[in-house]
GROMACS .gro file of C-alpha atoms in nm:
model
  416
    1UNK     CA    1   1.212  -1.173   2.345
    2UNK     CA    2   1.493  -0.913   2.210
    3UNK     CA    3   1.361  -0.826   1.867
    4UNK     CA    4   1.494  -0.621   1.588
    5UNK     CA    5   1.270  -0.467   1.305
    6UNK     CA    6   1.429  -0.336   0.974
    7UNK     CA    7   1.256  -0.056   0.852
    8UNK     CA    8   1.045   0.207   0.975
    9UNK     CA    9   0.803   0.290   0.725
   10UNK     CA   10   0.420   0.249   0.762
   11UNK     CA   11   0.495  -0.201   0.799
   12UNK     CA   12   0.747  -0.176   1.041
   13UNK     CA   13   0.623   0.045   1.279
   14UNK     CA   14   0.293  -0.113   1.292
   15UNK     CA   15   0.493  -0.415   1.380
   16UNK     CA   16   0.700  -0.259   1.627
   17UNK     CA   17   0.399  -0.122   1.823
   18UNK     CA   18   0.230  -0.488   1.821
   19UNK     CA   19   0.549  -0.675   1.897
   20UNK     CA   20   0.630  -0.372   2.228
   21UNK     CA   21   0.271  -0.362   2.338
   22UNK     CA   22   0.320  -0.729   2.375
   23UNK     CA   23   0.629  -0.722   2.579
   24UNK     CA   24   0.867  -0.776   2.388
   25UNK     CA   25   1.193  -0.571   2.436
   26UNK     CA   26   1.178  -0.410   2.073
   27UNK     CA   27   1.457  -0.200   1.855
   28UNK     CA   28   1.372  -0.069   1.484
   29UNK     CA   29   1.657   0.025   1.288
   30UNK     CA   30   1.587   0.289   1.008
   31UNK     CA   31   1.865   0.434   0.753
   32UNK     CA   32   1.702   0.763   0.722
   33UNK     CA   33   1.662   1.018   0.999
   34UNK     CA   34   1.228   0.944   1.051
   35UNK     CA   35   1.015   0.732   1.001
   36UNK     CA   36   0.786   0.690   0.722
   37UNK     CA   37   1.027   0.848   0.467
   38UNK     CA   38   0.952   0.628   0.157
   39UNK     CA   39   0.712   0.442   0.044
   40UNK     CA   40   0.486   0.574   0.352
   41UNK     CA   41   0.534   0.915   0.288
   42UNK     CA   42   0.281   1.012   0.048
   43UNK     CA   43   0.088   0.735  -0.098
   44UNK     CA   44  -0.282   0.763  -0.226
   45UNK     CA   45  -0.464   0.769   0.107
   46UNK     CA   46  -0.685   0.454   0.006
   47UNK     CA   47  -0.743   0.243   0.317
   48UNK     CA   48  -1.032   0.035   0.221
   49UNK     CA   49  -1.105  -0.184  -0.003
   50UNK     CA   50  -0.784  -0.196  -0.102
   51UNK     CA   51  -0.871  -0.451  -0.369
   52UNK     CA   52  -1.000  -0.104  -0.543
   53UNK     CA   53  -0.649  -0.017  -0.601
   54UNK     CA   54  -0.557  -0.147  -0.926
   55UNK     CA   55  -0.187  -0.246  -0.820
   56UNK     CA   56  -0.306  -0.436  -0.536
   57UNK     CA   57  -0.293  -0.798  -0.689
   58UNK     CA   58  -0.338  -0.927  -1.067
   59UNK     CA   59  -0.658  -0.910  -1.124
   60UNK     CA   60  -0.817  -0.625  -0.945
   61UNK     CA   61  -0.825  -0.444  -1.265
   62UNK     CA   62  -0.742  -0.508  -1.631
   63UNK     CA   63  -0.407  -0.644  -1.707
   64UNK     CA   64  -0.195  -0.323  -1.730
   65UNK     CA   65  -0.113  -0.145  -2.089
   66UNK     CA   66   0.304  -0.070  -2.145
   67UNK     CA   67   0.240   0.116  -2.450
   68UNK     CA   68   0.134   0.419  -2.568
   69UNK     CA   69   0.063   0.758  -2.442
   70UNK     CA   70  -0.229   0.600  -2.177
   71UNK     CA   71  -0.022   0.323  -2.039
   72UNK     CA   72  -0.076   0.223  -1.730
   73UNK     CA   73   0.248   0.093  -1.659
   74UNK     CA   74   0.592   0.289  -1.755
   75UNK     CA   75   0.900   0.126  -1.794
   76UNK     CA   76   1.229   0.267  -1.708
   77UNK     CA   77   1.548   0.263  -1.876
   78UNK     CA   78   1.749   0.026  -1.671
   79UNK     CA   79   1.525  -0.293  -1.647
   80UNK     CA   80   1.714  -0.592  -1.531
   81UNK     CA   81   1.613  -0.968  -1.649
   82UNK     CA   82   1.431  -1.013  -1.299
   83UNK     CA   83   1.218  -0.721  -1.371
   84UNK     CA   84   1.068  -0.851  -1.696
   85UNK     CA   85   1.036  -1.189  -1.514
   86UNK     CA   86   0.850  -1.007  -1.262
   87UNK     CA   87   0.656  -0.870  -1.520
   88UNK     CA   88   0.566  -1.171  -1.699
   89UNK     CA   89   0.376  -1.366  -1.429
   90UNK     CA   90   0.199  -1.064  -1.298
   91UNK     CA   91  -0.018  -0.993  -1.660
   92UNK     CA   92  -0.009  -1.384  -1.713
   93UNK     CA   93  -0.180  -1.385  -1.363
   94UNK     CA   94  -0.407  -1.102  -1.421
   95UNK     CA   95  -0.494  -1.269  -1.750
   96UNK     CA   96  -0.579  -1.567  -1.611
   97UNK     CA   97  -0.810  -1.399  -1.339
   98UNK     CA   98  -1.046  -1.313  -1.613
   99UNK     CA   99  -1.136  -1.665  -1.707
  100UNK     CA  100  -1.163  -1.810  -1.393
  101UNK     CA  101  -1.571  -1.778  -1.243
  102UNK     CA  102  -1.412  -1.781  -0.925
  103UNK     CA  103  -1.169  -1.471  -0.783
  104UNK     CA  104  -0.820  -1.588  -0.817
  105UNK     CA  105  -0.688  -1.727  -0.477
  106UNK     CA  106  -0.459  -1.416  -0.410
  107UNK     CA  107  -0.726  -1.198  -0.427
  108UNK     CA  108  -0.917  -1.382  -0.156
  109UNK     CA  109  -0.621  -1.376   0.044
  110UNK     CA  110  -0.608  -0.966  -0.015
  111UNK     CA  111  -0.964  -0.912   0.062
  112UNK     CA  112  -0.934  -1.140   0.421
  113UNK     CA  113  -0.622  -0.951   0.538
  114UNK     CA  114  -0.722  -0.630   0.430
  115UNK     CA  115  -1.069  -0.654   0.593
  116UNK     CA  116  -0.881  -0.794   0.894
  117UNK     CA  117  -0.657  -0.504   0.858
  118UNK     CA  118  -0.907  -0.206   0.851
  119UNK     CA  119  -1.036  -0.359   1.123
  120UNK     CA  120  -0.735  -0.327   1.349
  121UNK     CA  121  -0.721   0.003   1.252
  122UNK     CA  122  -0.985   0.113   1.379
  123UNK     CA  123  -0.930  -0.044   1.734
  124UNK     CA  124  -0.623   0.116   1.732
  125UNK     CA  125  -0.756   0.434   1.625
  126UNK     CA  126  -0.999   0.456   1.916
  127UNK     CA  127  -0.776   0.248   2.207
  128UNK     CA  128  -0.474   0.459   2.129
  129UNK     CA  129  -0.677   0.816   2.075
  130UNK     CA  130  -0.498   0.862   1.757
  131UNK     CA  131  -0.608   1.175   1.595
  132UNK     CA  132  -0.503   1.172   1.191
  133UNK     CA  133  -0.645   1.308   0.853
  134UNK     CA  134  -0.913   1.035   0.728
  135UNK     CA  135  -1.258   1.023   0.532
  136UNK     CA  136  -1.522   0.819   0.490
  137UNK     CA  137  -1.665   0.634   0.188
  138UNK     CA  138  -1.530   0.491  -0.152
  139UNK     CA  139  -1.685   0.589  -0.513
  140UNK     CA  140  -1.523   0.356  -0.783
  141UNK     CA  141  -1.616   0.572  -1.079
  142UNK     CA  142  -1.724   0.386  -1.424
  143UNK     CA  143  -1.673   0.544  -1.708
  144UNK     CA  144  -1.807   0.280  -1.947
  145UNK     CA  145  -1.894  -0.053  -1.878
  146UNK     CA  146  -1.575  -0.223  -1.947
  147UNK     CA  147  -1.459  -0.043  -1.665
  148UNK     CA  148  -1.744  -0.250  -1.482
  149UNK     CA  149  -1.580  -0.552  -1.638
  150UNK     CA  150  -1.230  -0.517  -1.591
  151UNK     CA  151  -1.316  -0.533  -1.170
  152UNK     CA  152  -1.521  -0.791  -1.225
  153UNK     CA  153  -1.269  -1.005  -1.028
  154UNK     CA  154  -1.234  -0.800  -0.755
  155UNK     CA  155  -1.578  -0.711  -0.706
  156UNK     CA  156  -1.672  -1.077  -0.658
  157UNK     CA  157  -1.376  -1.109  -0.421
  158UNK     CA  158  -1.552  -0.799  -0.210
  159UNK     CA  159  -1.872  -0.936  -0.202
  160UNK     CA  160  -1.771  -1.251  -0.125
  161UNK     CA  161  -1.634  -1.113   0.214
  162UNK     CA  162  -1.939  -0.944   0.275
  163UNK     CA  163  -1.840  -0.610   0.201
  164UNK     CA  164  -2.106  -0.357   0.124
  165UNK     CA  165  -2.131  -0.260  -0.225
  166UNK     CA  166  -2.434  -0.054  -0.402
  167UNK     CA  167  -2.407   0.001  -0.773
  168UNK     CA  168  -2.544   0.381  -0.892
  169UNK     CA  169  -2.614   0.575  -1.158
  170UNK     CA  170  -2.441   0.873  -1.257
  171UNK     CA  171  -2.691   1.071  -1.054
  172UNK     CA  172  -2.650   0.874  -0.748
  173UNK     CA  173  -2.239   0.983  -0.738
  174UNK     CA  174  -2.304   1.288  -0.738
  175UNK     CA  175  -2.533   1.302  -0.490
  176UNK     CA  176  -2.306   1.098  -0.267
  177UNK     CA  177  -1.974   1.325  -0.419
  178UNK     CA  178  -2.137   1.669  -0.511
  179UNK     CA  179  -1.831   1.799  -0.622
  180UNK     CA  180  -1.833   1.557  -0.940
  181UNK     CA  181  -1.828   1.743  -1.229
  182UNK     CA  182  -2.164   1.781  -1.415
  183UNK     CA  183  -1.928   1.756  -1.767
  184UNK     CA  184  -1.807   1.411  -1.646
  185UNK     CA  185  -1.920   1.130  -1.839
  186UNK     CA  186  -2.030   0.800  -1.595
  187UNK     CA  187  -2.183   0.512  -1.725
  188UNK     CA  188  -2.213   0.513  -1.324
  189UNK     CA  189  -2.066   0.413  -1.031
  190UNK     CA  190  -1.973   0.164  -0.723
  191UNK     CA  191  -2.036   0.296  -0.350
  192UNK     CA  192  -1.828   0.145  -0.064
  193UNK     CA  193  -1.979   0.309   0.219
  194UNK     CA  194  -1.749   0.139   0.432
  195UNK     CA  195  -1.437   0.238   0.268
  196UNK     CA  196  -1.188   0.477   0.378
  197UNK     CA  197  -0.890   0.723   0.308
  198UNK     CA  198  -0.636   0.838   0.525
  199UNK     CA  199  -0.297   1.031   0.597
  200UNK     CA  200  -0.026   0.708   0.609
  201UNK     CA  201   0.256   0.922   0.775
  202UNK     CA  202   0.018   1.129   0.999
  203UNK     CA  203  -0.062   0.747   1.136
  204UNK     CA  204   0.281   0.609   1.123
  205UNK     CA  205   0.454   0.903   1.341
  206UNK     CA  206   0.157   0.878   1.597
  207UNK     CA  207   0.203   0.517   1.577
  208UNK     CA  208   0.571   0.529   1.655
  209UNK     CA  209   0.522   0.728   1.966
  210UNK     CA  210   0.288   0.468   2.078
  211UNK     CA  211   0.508   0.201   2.019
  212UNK     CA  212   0.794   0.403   2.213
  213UNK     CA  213   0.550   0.479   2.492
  214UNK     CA  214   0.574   0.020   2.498
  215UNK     CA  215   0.953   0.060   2.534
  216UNK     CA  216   1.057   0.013   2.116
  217UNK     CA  217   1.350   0.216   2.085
  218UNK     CA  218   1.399   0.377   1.717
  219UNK     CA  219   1.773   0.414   1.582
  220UNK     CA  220   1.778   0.618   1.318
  221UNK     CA  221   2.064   0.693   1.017
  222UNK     CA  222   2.085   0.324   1.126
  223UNK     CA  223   2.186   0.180   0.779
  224UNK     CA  224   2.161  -0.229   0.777
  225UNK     CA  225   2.422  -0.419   0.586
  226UNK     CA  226   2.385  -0.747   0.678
  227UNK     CA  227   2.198  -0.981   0.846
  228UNK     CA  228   2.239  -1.301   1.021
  229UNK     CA  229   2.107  -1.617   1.111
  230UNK     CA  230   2.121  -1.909   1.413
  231UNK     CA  231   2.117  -1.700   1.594
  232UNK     CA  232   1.955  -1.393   1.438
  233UNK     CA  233   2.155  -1.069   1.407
  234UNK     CA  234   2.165  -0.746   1.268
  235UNK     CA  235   2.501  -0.577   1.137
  236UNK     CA  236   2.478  -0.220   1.133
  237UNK     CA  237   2.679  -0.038   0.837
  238UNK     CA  238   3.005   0.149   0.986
  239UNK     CA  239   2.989  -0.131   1.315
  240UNK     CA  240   3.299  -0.358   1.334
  241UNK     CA  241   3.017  -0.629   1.499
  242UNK     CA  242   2.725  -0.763   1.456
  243UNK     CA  243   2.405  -0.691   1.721
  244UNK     CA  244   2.264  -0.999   1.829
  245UNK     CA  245   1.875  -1.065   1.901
  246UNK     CA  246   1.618  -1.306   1.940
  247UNK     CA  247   1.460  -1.264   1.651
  248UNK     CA  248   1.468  -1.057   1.311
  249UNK     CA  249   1.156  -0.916   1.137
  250UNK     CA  250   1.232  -0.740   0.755
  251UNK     CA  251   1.018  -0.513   0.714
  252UNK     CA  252   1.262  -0.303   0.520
  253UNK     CA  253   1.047  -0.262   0.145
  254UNK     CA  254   1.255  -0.283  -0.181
  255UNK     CA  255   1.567  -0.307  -0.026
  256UNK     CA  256   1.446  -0.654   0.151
  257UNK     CA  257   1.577  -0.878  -0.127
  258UNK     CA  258   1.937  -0.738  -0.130
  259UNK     CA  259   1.950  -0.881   0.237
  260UNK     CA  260   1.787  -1.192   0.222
  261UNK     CA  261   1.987  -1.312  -0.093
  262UNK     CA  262   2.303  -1.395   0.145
  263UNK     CA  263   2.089  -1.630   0.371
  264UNK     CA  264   1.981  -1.813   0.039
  265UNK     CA  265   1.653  -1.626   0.067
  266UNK     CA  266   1.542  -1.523  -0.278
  267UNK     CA  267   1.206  -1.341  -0.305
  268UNK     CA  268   1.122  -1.199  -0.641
  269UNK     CA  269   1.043  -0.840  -0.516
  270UNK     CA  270   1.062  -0.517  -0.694
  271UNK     CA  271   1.015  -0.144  -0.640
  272UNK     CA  272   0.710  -0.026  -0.856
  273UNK     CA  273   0.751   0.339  -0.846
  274UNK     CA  274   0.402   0.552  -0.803
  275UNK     CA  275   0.315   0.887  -0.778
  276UNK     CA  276   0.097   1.174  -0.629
  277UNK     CA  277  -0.011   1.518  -0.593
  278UNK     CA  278  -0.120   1.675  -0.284
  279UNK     CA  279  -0.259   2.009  -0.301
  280UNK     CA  280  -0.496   2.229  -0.043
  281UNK     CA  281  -0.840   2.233  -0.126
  282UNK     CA  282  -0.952   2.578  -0.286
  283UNK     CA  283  -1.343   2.511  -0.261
  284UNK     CA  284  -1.539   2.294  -0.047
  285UNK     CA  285  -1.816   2.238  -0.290
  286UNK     CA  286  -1.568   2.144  -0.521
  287UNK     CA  287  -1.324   1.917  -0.371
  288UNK     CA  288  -1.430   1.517  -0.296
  289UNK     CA  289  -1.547   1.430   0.076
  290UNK     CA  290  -1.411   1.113   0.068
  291UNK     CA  291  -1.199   0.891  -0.155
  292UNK     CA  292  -1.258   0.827  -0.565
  293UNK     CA  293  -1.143   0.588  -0.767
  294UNK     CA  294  -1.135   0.641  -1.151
  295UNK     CA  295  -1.132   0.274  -1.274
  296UNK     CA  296  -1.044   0.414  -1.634
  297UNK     CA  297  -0.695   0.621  -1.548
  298UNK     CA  298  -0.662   0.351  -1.218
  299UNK     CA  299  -0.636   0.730  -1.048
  300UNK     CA  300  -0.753   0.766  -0.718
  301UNK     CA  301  -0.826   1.108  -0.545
  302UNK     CA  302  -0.866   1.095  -0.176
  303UNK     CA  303  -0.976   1.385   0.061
  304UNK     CA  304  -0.708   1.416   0.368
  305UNK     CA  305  -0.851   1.683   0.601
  306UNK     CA  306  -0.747   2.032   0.418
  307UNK     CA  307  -0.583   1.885   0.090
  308UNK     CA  308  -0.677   1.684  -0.192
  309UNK     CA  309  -0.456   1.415  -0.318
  310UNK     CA  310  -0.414   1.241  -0.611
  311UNK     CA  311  -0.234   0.967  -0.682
  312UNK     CA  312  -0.138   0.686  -0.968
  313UNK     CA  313   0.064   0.600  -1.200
  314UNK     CA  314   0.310   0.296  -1.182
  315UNK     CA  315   0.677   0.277  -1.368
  316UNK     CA  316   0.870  -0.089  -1.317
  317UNK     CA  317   1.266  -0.057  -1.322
  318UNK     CA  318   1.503   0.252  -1.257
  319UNK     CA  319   1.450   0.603  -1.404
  320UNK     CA  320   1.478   0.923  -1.269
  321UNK     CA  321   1.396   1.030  -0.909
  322UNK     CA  322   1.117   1.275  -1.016
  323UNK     CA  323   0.782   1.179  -1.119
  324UNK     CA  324   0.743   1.096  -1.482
  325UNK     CA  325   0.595   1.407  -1.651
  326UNK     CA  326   0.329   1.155  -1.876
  327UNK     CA  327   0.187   1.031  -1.510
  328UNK     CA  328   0.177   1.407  -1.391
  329UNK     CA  329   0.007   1.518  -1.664
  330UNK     CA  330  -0.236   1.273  -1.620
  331UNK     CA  331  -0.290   1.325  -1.267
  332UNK     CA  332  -0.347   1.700  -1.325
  333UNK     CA  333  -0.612   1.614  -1.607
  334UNK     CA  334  -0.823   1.316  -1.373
  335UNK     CA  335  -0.871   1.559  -1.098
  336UNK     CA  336  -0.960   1.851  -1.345
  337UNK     CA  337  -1.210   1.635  -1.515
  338UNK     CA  338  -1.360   1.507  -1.198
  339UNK     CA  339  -1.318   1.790  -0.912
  340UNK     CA  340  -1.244   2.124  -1.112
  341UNK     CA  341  -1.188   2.411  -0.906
  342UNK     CA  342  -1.113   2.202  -0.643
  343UNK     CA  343  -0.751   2.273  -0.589
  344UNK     CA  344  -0.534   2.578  -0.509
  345UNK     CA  345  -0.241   2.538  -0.788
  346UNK     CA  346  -0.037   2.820  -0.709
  347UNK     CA  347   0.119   2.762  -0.362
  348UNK     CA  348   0.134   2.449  -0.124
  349UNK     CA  349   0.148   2.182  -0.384
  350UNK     CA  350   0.311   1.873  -0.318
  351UNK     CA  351   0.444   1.616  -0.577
  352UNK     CA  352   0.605   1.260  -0.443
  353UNK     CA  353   0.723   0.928  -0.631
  354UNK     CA  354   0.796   0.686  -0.405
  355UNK     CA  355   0.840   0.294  -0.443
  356UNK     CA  356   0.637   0.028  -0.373
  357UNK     CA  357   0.798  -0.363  -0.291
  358UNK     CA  358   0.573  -0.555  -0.486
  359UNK     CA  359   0.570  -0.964  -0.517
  360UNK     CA  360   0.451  -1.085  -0.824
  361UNK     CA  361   0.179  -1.284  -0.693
  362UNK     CA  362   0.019  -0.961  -0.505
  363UNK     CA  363  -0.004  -1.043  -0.177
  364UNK     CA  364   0.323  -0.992   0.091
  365UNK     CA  365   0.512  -1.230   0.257
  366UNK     CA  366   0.438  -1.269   0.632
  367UNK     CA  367   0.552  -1.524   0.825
  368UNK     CA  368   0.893  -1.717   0.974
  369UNK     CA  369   1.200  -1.821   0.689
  370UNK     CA  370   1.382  -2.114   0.628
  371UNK     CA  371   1.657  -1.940   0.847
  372UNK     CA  372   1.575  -1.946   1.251
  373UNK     CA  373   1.505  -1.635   1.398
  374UNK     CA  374   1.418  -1.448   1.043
  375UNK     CA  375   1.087  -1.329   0.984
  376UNK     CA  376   0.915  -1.138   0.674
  377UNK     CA  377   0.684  -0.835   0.698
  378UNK     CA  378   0.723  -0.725   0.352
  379UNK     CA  379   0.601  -0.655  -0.042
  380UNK     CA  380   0.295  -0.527   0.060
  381UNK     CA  381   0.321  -0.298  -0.282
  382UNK     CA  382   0.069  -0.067  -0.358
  383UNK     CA  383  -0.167  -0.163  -0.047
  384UNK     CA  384   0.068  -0.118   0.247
  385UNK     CA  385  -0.099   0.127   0.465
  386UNK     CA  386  -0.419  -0.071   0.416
  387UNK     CA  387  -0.261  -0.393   0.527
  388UNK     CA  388   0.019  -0.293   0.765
  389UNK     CA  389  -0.245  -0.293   1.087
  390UNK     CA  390  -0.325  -0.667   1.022
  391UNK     CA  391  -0.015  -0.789   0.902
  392UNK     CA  392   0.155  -0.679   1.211
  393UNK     CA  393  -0.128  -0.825   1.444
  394UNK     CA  394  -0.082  -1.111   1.269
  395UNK     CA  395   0.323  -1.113   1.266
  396UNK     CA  396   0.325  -1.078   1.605
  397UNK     CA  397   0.090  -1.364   1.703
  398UNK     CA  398   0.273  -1.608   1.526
  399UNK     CA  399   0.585  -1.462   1.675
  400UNK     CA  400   0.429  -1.533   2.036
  401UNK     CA  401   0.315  -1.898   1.898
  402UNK     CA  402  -0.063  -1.868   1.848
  403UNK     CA  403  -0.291  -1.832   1.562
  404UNK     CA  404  -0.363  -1.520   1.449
  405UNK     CA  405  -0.711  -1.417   1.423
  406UNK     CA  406  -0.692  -1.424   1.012
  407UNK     CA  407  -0.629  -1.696   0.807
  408UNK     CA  408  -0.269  -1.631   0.634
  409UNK     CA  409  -0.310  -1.905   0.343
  410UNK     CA  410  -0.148  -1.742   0.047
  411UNK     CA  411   0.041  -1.484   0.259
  412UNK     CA  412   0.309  -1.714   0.382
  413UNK     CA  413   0.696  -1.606   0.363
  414UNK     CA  414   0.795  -1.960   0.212
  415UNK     CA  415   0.571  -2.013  -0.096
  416UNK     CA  416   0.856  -1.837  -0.350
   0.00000   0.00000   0.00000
C-alpha cells in the first residue's frame, strides 16, 4: 500500500519503520526541518513502567493540585472551554480510581501496551543494532506513606501484569542508588528492576534511518493543511493539489485535532506542556545510575549516558514558550535534594518545554476512523516514547488485517 504518516516525532517514526519494514511504500510528512523536534525532543527519559509517570492516565498518582505554590498542574492564561472540559473528566476519573478495589480499566489498558511496548523495544534495539543513551532500573521514591497511597492504583495495575516490584526501606535505595542523599527523608521506596530510561531523540533519529534504509521517504518543512478522505489524501500547505494515498496514519500530536475536525472527527485532545533540565553529570558517585521517580514533586530524574535529566511539571492551556520559572525552580530543588553535587551548573545545561497530546481518558487512540483510509496514532501524552514501539507494531498489523499481538480494548480510535 502507498501510505502517508503525519508527523515525525518519536509516534510517527516508529510507525513509519513498522509500516516500510513491512513493505509498504511509505512517505512521512514533517513541518519542521527533523525529526523528533517537539514533544520527542527532550522528554523525561522514563521508558518503563510508564504507569510511574504521574501524567500517564488518571489514576497513576493523586488527582493533580491547581493551586498554590506546589501545584502540580499550572494553568495558563488563555484556557479555552474545551480545556476545562478536558480538565474536568481527567480529576473526576482520577477520583474515581481511588474507590474502585480494582485498577480503573484505562490503566490496564496502559500497563498491557506499555509492557507490549518495552518489549518491542528491545527487539528492535538488538535486531536493528541501535546504539542510544539508556539505563537500567526504576526507584519510585516515597517520601511518606501517602505517597505509597496515592499509586496505590497503579501499583496494582503493575503487579497485576506481572511486573516485578520489591518494596525497600530507605536503606535499601540507597544501596541500589548510592548517590541518594543521606539528608533525604524516605519513608522508603519501590524498585522496578526491570524498568528503564532512555534518550527519545537519540532513538527516533536512529530509528528514522532504519525506516529509510525500508524505502520511507521523509519530507521535511512539509507543513499539512488538510486532509482527505474516500480516498485518503494529504494536502500539503503552499500545493495547489492534494497527494493521494492508500491510506493516512495521524500521528501528528497536538496539532491532530485541528485536522480531524473537517472530516467530523472530534477527539478531545490537548497539549499539556512539560518540562526538563538536562545537565552533564559533575560526579559519578553523585549522579543516579538509572531512573528516579519522586512520587511527592511527580519529578523524575533519569541518567542518559553523560547527563542527568530532570523532568516534570505539567501547565494545561497557552502561556509562554519558556518553561514556567515555579516548575524550574522546582526541578532545580528535587535534584538538589536527591543527587547534590551531581550536576555541572555552569556550562552545558539544557532547559526544554515541550507539549504533550493528551486524551482525557489517558490512553491514545490507535486504530482505523469512521472515514476510510484514516487512521490514528496519537495522544499518547506524557508516555509516548514508552508506548510508541507497540503502538506502531500494533498500527501496522491492523493496517495489514491481522491481530496484533496486544489486546487494544480501551485504545481504540472510535470510543470519543
Amino acid at each position: 500500500m502507498k501510505i502517508a504518516i503525519v508527523g515525525a516525532g518519536i509516534v510517527g517514526v516508529t510507525t513509519a519503520y513498522e509500516l516500510a519494514a513491512d513493505g509498504h511504500a511509505v512517505t512521512v510528512f514533517e513541518q519542521h526541518s527533523a525529526a523528533a523536534a517537539e514533544a520527542s525532543f527532550a522528554p523525561g527519559g522514563l521508558l518503563a513502567p510508564a504507569l510511574a509517570s504521574a501524567w500517564s492516565a488518571p489514576g497513576a498518582a493523586a488527582a493533580p493540585a491547581v493551586l498554590g505554590r506546589h501545584a502540580t498542574l499550572r494553568l495558563g492564561r488563555s484556557l479555552t472551554l474545551a480545556d476545562l472540559a478536558w480538565l474536568r473528566r481527567w480529576r473526576r476519573a482520577a477520583h474515581a480510581s481511588t474507590r474502585s478495589p480494582e485498577p480503573p480499566l484505562a490503566l490496564a489498558a496502559l500497563e498491557r501496551l506499555a509492557r507490549y511496548s518495552h518489549a518491542r523495544l528491545l527487539e528492535l534495539t538488538e535486531s536493528l543494532d541501535l546504539h542510544f543513551e539508556h539505563s537500567p532500573g526504576t526507584l519510585l521514591l516515597l517520601r511518606s506513606p501517602r505517597d505509597a497511597q496515592a499509586l496505590a492504583p497503579a501499583l496494582k495495575a503493575l503487579r497485576n501484569g506481572g511486573n516485578a516490584l520489591h518494596e525497600v526501606d530507605a536503606d535499601q535505595a540507597r544501596a541500589i542508588e548510592p548517590g541518594l542523599s543521606p539528608a533525604l527523608p524516605l519513608a522508603g521506596a519501590l524498585h522496578l528492576p526491570g524498568g528503564q530510561a532512555g534518550n527519545c531523540r537519540q532513538f527516533t533519529l536512529l530509528l528514522r534511518q532504519a525506516a529509510q534504509q525500508h524505502g520511507a521517504q521523509f519530507l521535511f518543512n512539509a507543513r499539512v493543511g488538510r486532509l482527505g478522505g474516500s480516498p485518503a489524501s494529504v494536502q500539503v500547505a503552499g500545493e495547489s493539489a492534494p497527494r493521494p494515498f492508500d491510506a493516512v496514519v495521524l500521528c501528528a500530536g497536538v496539532h491532530s485535532a485541528a485536522l480531524l475536525q473537517p472530516l467530523g472527527q472530534r477527539l478531545p485532545l490537548v497539549a499539556l506542556h512539560g518540562s526538563s533540565v538536562s545537565a552533564p553529570v559533575s560526579e559519578e558517585l553523585h549522579a543516579p545510575l538509572g531512573v528516579v521517580v519522586d512520587v511527592h514533586t511527580q519529578t523524575t530524574i533519569a541518567r542518559l549516558g553523560q547527563r542527568v535529566r530532570v523532568s516534570g511539571g505539567a501547565e494545561l492551556g497557552r502561556g509562554p514558550a519558556a518553561a514556567h520559572p515555579q516548575t524550574l525552580r522546582t526541578l532545580y530543588r528535587v535534584l538538589g535534594e536527591c543527587f547534590p553535587g551531581g550536576i555541572v551548573h555552569s556550562s552545558g545545561v539544557q532547559v526544554w518545554r515541550g507539549a504533550c497530546p493528551m486524551l482525557p481518558d489517558g490512553p491514545p487512540a490507535i486504530g482505523a476512523t469512521a472515514v476510510p483510509g484514516l487512521w490514528l496514532n496519537l495522544g499518547h501524552g506524557a508516555s509516548g516514547w514508552a508506548l510508541a514501539c507497540g503502538s506502531a507494531r500494533a498500527l501496522a498489523d491492523q493496517v495489514a488485517g491481522k491481530t496484533p499481538d496486544v489486546d487494544l480494548e480501551g485504545l481504540g480510535a472510535q470510543r470519543f
